[in-house]
XYZ file of N, CA, C and O in Angstrom:
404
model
N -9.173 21.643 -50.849
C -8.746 20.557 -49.983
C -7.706 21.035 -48.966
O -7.642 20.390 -47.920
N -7.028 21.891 -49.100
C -5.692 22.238 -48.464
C -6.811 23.399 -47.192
O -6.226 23.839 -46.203
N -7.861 23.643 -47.335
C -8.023 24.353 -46.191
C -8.508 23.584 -44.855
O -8.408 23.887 -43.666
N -9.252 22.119 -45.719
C -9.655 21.160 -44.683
C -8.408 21.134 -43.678
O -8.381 21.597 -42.538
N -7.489 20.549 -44.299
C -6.036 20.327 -44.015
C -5.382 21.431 -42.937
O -4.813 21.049 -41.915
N -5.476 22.330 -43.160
C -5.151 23.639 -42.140
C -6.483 23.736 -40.743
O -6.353 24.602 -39.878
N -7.258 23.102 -40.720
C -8.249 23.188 -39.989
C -7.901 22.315 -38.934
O -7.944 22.572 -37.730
N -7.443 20.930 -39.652
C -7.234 19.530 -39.326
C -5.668 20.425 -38.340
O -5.588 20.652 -37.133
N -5.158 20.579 -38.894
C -3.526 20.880 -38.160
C -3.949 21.877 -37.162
O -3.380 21.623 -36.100
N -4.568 22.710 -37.086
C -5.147 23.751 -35.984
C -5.488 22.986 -34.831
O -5.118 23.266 -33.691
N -6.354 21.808 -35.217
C -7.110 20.820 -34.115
C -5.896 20.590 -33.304
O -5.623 21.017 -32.182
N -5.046 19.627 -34.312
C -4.190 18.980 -33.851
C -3.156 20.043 -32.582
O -2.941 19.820 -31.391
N -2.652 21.329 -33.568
C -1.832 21.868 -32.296
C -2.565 22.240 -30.847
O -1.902 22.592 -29.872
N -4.002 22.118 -30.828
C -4.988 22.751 -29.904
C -4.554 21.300 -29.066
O -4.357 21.367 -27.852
N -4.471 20.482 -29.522
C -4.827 18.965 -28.997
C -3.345 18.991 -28.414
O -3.484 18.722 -27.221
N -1.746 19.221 -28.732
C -0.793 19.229 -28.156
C -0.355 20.236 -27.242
O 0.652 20.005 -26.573
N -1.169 21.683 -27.072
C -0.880 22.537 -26.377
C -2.044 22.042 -24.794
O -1.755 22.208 -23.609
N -2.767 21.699 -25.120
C -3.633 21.471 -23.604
C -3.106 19.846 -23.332
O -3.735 19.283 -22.436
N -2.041 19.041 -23.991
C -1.668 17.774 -23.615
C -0.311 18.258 -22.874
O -0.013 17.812 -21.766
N 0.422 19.120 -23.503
C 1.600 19.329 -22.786
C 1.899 20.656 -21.741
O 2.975 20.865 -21.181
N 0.780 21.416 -21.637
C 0.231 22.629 -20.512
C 0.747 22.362 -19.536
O 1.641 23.158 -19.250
N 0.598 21.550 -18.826
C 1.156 20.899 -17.429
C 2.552 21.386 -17.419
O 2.998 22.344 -16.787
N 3.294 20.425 -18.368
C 4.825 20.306 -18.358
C 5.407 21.287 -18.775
O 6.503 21.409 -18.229
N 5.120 22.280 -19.708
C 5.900 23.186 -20.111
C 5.513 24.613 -19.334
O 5.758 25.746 -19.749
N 4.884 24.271 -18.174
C 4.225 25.337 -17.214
C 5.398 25.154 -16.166
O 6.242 26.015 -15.916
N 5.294 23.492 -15.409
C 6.650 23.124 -14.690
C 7.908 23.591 -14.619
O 8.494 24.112 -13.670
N 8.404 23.268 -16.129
C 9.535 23.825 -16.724
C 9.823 25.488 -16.447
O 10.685 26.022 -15.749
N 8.812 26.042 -17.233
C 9.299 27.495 -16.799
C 9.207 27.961 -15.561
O 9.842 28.885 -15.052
N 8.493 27.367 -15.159
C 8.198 27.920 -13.443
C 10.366 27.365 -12.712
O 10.886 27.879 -11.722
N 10.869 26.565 -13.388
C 12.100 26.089 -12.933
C 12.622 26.948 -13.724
O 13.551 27.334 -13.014
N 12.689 27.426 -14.508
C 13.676 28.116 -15.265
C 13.738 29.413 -14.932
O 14.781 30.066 -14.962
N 12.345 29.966 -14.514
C 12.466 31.246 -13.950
C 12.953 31.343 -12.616
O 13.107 32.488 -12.190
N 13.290 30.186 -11.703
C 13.405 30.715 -10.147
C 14.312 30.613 -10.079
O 14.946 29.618 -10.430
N 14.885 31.936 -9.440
C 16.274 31.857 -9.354
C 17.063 31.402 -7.861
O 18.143 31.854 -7.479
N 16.318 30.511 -7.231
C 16.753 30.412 -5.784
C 17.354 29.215 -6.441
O 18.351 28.757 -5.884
N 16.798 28.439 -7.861
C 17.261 26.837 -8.022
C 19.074 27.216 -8.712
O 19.411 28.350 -9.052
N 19.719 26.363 -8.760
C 21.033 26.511 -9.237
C 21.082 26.285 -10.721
O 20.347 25.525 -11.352
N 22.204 27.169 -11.274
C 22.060 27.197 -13.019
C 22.158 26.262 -13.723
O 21.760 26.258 -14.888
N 22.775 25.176 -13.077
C 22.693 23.805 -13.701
C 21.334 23.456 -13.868
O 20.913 23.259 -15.008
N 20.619 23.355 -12.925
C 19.140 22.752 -12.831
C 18.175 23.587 -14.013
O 17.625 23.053 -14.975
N 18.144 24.860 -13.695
C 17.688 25.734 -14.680
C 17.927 25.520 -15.880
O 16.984 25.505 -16.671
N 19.462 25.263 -16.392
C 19.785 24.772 -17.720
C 18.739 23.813 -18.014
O 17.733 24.049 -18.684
N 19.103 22.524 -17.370
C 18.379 21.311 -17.646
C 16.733 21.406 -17.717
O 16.157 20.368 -18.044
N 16.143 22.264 -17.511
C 14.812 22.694 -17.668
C 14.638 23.434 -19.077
O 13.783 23.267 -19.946
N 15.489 24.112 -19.030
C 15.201 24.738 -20.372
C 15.893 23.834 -21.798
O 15.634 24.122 -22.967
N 16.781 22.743 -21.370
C 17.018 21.830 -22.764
C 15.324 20.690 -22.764
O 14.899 19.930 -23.634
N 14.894 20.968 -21.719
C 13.877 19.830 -21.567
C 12.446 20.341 -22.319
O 11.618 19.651 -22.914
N 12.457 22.103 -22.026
C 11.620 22.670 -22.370
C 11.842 22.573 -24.104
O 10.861 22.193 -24.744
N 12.846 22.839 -24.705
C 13.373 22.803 -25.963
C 13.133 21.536 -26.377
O 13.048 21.518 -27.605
N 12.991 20.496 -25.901
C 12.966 19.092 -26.823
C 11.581 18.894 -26.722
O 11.134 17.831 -27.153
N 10.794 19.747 -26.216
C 9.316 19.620 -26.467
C 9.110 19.327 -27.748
O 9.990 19.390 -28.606
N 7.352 18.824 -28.046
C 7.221 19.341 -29.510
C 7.216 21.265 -29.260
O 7.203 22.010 -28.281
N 7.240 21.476 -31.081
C 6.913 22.625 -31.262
C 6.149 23.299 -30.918
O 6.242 24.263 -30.159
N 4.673 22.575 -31.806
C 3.621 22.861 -31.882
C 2.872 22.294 -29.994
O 1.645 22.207 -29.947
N 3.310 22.119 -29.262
C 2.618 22.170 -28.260
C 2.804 23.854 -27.199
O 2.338 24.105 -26.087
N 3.644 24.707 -28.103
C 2.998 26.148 -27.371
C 2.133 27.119 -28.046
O 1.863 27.344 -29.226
N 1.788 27.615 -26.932
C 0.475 28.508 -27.238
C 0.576 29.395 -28.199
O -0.470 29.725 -28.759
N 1.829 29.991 -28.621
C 1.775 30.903 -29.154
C 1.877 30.313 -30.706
O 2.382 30.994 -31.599
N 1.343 28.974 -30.940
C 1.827 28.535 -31.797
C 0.245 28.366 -32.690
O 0.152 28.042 -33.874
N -0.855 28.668 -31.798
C -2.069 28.583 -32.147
C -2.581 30.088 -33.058
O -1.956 31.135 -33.222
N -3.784 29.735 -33.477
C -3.873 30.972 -34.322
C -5.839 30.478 -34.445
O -6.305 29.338 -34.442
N -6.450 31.558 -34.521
C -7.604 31.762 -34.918
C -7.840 31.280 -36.329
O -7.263 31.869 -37.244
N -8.616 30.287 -36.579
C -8.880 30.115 -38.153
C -10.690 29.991 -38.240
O -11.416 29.753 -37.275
N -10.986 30.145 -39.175
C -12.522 30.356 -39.947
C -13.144 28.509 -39.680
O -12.779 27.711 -40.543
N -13.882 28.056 -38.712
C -14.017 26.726 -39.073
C -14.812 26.159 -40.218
O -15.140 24.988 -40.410
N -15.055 27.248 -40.950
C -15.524 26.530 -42.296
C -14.982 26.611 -43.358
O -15.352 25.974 -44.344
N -13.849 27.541 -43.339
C -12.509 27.859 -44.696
C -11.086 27.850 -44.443
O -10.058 27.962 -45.112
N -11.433 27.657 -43.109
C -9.672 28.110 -42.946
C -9.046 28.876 -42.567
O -8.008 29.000 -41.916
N -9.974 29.606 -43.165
C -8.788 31.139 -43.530
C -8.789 31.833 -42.055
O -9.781 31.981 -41.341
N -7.319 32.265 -41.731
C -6.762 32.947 -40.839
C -6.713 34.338 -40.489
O -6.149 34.745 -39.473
N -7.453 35.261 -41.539
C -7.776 36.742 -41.741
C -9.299 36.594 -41.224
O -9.990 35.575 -41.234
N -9.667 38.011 -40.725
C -10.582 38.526 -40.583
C -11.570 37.747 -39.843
O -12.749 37.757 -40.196
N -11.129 37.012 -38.751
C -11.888 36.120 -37.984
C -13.129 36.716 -36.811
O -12.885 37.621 -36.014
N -14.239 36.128 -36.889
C -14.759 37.254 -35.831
C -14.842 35.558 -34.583
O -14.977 34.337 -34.661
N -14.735 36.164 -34.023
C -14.426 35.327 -32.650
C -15.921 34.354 -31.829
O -16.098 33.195 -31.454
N -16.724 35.603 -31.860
C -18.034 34.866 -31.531
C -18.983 33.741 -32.681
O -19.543 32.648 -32.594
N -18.827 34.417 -33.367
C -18.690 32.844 -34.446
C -17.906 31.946 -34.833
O -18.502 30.870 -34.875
N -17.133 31.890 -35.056
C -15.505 31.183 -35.414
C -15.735 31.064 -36.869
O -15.516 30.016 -37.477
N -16.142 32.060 -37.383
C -16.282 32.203 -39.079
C -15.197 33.603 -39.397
O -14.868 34.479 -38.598
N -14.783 33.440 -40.898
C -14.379 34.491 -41.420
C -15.665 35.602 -41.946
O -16.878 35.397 -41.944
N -14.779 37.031 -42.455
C -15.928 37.594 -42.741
C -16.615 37.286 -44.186
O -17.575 37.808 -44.752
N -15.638 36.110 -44.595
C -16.203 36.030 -46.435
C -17.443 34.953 -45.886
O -18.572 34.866 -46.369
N -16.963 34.276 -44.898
C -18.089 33.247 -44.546
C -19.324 33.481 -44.421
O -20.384 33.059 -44.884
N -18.823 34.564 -43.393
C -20.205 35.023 -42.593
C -21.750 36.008 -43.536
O -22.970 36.135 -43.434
N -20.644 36.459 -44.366
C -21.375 37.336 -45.634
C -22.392 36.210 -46.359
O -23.497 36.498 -46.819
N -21.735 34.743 -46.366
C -22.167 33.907 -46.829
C -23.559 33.152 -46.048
O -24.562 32.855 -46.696
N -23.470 32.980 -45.013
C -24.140 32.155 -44.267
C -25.050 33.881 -43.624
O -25.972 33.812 -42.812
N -24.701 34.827 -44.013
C -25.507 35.547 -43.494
C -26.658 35.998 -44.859
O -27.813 36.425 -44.838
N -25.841 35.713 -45.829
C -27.076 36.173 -47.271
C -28.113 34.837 -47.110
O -29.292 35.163 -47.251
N -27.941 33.705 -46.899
C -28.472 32.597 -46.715
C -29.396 32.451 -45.853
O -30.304 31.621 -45.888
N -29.148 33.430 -44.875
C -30.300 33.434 -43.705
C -29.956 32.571 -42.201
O -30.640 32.477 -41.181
N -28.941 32.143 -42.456
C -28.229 31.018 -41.545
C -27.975 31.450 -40.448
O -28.082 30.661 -39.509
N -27.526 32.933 -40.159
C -27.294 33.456 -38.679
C -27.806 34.486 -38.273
O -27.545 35.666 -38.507
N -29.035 33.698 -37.246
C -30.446 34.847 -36.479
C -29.873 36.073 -36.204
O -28.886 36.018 -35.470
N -30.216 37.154 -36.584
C -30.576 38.507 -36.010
C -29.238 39.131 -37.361
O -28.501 40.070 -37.059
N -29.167 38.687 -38.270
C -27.973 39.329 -38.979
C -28.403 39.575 -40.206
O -28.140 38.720 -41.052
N -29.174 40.800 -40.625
C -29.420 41.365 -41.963
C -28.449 42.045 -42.848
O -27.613 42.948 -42.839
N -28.854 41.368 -43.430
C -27.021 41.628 -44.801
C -27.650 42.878 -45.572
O -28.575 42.592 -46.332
N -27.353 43.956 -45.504
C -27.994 45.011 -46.877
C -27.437 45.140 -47.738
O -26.249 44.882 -47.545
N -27.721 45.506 -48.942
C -27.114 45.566 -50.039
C -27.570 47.100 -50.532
O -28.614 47.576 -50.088
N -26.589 47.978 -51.634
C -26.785 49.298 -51.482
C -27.452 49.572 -52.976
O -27.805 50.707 -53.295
């Protein structure tokens, strides 16, 4: 149950980082220019800080959409590799022969 749950919270930060993109793009673009005065700059960066957390990017992470799991992700599927071993012994993903030794 707890991996549904980590899947569910992944959505969610995906869902606050492209809601607040705009604004926390604004912000730094003010915080970096230095023609604006340090007061102003300050006030950009307490504004940037009272963001949510979870609305930056770096806050996202690759997960398995059928386990969760955050290791060994291959990208063009959005499966892990325990998954894929899985759905690939099964026959589930065209052109992918699983051998066994």
């Amino acid at each position: 149950m707890a991996k549904k749950s980590m899947i569910e919270r992944e959505k969610k930060r995906q869902r606050l980082v492209e809601k607040y993109a705009r604004k926390r793009a604004a912000l730094k673009e003010i915080i970096s220019d230095e023609s604006k005065p340090m007061e102003e700059r300050f006030r950009a960066s307490l504004k940037l800080a009272k963001l949510p957390r979870n609305s930056s990017a770096t806050r996202l992470h690759n997960r398995c959409q059928l386990t969760g799991r955050p290791h060994a992700y291959y990208r063009k599927l959005k499966v892990s590799r325990i998954a894929m071993r899985e759905l690939g012994s099964a026959g589930q993903i065209p052109g992918l022969v699983k051998s066994s030794w």
